[in-house]
Amino acid sequence: FPSLQNSYHPQTGTWYSFNHGPVHLISIDTSVIPPGRVFEQRRLEMLAWLEEDLAAVDRQRTPWVIIGSHLPFYTSWTVWGTFQRAQFVSALLEPLMRKYNVDLTLGAHVHQYERTCRVFNGTCQDPDQYGTIHTVVGTGGREGHPFEPVQTSGNFSWQVA
């Protein structure tokens, strides 16, 4: 994605979108999504912007829609409350993603790789039904966070890899 310095727009803040070939790429700011009054106004602004942006996508020109964010939409990583925060992100944004047929999300935060089936509301969808594929692509790691198997607890039927 372009750097914030090159793409910051006063009306949208830290979220933006652009087209690249047949793909409409959207970057959202998941730091304004957690519940609570602190970020309520920014969250509402971003949601309104996101709906307007998705509604304006010309699927003839850009048939693929991808959303990137720091927090993943789906993860089995239960450490540091990441799973719970991902659930909140999904619950808030999945209705819009379904309405506008978002194809893929690229999330990070977790220094591992995960991928879902085509999923909606935590359930794998049949091949003829709509569903977004969610990925966690935080595999770059960082010092002090060596790559290790995903620490999970529970049944994550939507998990493919």
GROMACS .gro file of C-alpha atoms in nm:
model
  161
    1PHE     CA    1   0.000   0.000   0.000
    2PRO     CA    2   0.118   0.357  -0.052
    3SER     CA    3   0.275   0.520   0.250
    4LEU     CA    4   0.053   0.731   0.470
    5GLN     CA    5   0.262   1.038   0.381
    6ASN     CA    6   0.181   0.991   0.011
    7SER     CA    7  -0.186   0.913   0.048
    8TYR     CA    8  -0.319   1.089   0.359
    9HIS     CA    9  -0.638   1.271   0.277
   10PRO     CA   10  -0.791   1.517   0.526
   11GLN     CA   11  -1.144   1.389   0.464
   12THR     CA   12  -1.057   1.024   0.523
   13GLY     CA   13  -0.769   1.031   0.770
   14THR     CA   14  -0.583   0.705   0.803
   15TRP     CA   15  -0.793   0.503   0.560
   16TYR     CA   16  -0.780   0.521   0.184
   17SER     CA   17  -0.827   0.324  -0.136
   18PHE     CA   18  -0.689   0.308  -0.488
   19ASN     CA   19  -0.712   0.096  -0.801
   20HIS     CA   20  -0.424  -0.109  -0.932
   21GLY     CA   21  -0.507  -0.288  -1.254
   22PRO     CA   22  -0.815  -0.507  -1.197
   23VAL     CA   23  -0.798  -0.469  -0.816
   24HIS     CA   24  -0.957  -0.210  -0.587
   25LEU     CA   25  -0.739  -0.196  -0.275
   26ILE     CA   26  -0.869  -0.051   0.050
   27SER     CA   27  -0.666   0.021   0.361
   28ILE     CA   28  -0.862   0.069   0.682
   29ASP     CA   29  -0.757   0.180   1.029
   30THR     CA   30  -0.851  -0.098   1.269
   31SER     CA   31  -0.716   0.103   1.563
   32VAL     CA   32  -1.046   0.299   1.559
   33ILE     CA   33  -1.262  -0.014   1.563
   34PRO     CA   34  -1.240  -0.138   1.925
   35PRO     CA   35  -1.561  -0.084   2.122
   36GLY     CA   36  -1.594   0.216   2.343
   37ARG     CA   37  -1.661   0.586   2.324
   38VAL     CA   38  -1.298   0.693   2.273
   39PHE     CA   39  -1.300   0.611   1.901
   40GLU     CA   40  -1.674   0.617   1.836
   41GLN     CA   41  -1.673   0.926   1.609
   42ARG     CA   42  -1.368   0.809   1.408
   43ARG     CA   43  -1.519   0.460   1.376
   44LEU     CA   44  -1.846   0.605   1.241
   45GLU     CA   45  -1.652   0.828   0.998
   46MET     CA   46  -1.453   0.532   0.869
   47LEU     CA   47  -1.761   0.311   0.832
   48ALA     CA   48  -1.943   0.582   0.636
   49TRP     CA   49  -1.637   0.634   0.415
   50LEU     CA   50  -1.597   0.258   0.363
   51GLU     CA   51  -1.958   0.212   0.255
   52GLU     CA   52  -1.933   0.506   0.014
   53ASP     CA   53  -1.605   0.372  -0.126
   54LEU     CA   54  -1.737   0.016  -0.172
   55ALA     CA   55  -2.058   0.142  -0.334
   56ALA     CA   56  -1.853   0.337  -0.590
   57VAL     CA   57  -1.641   0.041  -0.704
   58ASP     CA   58  -1.686  -0.035  -1.074
   59ARG     CA   59  -1.667  -0.415  -1.078
   60GLN     CA   60  -1.632  -0.406  -1.459
   61ARG     CA   61  -1.302  -0.215  -1.424
   62THR     CA   62  -1.191  -0.362  -1.090
   63PRO     CA   63  -1.356  -0.701  -1.039
   64TRP     CA   64  -1.143  -0.779  -0.732
   65VAL     CA   65  -1.184  -0.595  -0.400
   66ILE     CA   66  -0.925  -0.641  -0.124
   67ILE     CA   67  -0.923  -0.484   0.222
   68GLY     CA   68  -0.598  -0.454   0.416
   69SER     CA   69  -0.572  -0.380   0.786
   70HIS     CA   70  -0.338  -0.417   1.079
   71LEU     CA   71  -0.574  -0.636   1.283
   72PRO     CA   72  -0.695  -0.954   1.115
   73PHE     CA   73  -1.064  -1.026   1.064
   74TYR     CA   74  -1.022  -1.394   1.153
   75THR     CA   75  -0.745  -1.553   1.355
   76SER     CA   76  -0.707  -1.848   1.586
   77TRP     CA   77  -0.439  -1.661   1.782
   78THR     CA   78  -0.582  -1.629   2.133
   79VAL     CA   79  -0.286  -1.452   2.295
   80TRP     CA   80  -0.320  -1.082   2.400
   81GLY     CA   81  -0.694  -1.078   2.326
   82THR     CA   82  -0.626  -1.086   1.951
   83PHE     CA   83  -0.900  -1.342   1.881
   84GLN     CA   84  -1.159  -1.131   2.064
   85ARG     CA   85  -1.053  -0.812   1.882
   86ALA     CA   86  -1.070  -0.996   1.548
   87GLN     CA   87  -1.424  -1.108   1.633
   88PHE     CA   88  -1.526  -0.747   1.695
   89VAL     CA   89  -1.368  -0.633   1.365
   90SER     CA   90  -1.550  -0.910   1.178
   91ALA     CA   91  -1.886  -0.843   1.342
   92LEU     CA   92  -1.860  -0.474   1.257
   93LEU     CA   93  -1.742  -0.504   0.896
   94GLU     CA   94  -1.871  -0.835   0.759
   95PRO     CA   95  -2.219  -0.702   0.673
   96LEU     CA   96  -2.060  -0.436   0.449
   97MET     CA   97  -1.816  -0.686   0.301
   98ARG     CA   98  -2.102  -0.921   0.218
   99LYS     CA   99  -2.320  -0.643   0.075
  100TYR     CA  100  -2.039  -0.534  -0.162
  101ASN     CA  101  -1.880  -0.877  -0.221
  102VAL     CA  102  -1.531  -0.808  -0.086
  103ASP     CA  103  -1.310  -1.090  -0.213
  104LEU     CA  104  -1.014  -1.093   0.026
  105THR     CA  105  -0.877  -0.938   0.344
  106LEU     CA  106  -0.510  -0.908   0.432
  107GLY     CA  107  -0.457  -0.875   0.806
  108ALA     CA  108  -0.141  -0.876   1.014
  109HIS     CA  109  -0.066  -0.819   1.384
  110VAL     CA  110  -0.015  -1.193   1.437
  111HIS     CA  111   0.334  -1.299   1.329
  112GLN     CA  112   0.206  -1.614   1.159
  113TYR     CA  113   0.017  -1.715   0.847
  114GLU     CA  114  -0.349  -1.818   0.846
  115ARG     CA  115  -0.614  -1.845   0.575
  116THR     CA  116  -0.986  -1.913   0.587
  117CYS     CA  117  -1.233  -2.076   0.356
  118ARG     CA  118  -1.485  -1.839   0.197
  119VAL     CA  119  -1.646  -1.741   0.525
  120PHE     CA  120  -1.933  -1.529   0.651
  121ASN     CA  121  -2.030  -1.494   1.015
  122GLY     CA  122  -1.780  -1.761   1.120
  123THR     CA  123  -1.919  -2.026   0.885
  124CYS     CA  124  -1.763  -2.165   0.568
  125GLN     CA  125  -1.986  -2.095   0.271
  126ASP     CA  126  -2.077  -2.334  -0.011
  127PRO     CA  127  -1.887  -2.267  -0.335
  128ASP     CA  128  -2.196  -2.106  -0.491
  129GLN     CA  129  -2.245  -1.870  -0.194
  130TYR     CA  130  -2.065  -1.544  -0.127
  131GLY     CA  131  -1.792  -1.536   0.134
  132THR     CA  132  -1.469  -1.347   0.189
  133ILE     CA  133  -1.135  -1.524   0.217
  134HIS     CA  134  -0.945  -1.383   0.514
  135THR     CA  135  -0.570  -1.407   0.554
  136VAL     CA  136  -0.324  -1.327   0.829
  137VAL     CA  137   0.003  -1.234   0.663
  138GLY     CA  138   0.212  -1.114   0.956
  139THR     CA  139   0.481  -1.373   0.884
  140GLY     CA  140   0.762  -1.118   0.863
  141GLY     CA  141   0.809  -1.155   1.236
  142ARG     CA  142   1.022  -0.921   1.439
  143GLU     CA  143   1.301  -0.945   1.689
  144GLY     CA  144   1.176  -1.119   2.000
  145HIS     CA  145   0.891  -1.290   1.812
  146PRO     CA  146   1.040  -1.597   1.646
  147PHE     CA  147   0.820  -1.792   1.410
  148GLU     CA  148   0.643  -2.069   1.600
  149PRO     CA  149   0.326  -2.273   1.555
  150VAL     CA  150   0.003  -2.080   1.602
  151GLN     CA  151  -0.110  -2.106   1.963
  152THR     CA  152  -0.476  -2.187   1.948
  153SER     CA  153  -0.753  -2.316   2.162
  154GLY     CA  154  -1.093  -2.411   2.032
  155ASN     CA  155  -1.245  -2.533   1.709
  156PHE     CA  156  -1.186  -2.301   1.413
  157SER     CA  157  -1.380  -2.475   1.136
  158TRP     CA  158  -1.321  -2.180   0.901
  159GLN     CA  159  -0.942  -2.226   0.915
  160VAL     CA  160  -0.781  -2.369   0.599
  161ALA     CA  161  -0.414  -2.305   0.669
   0.00000   0.00000   0.00000
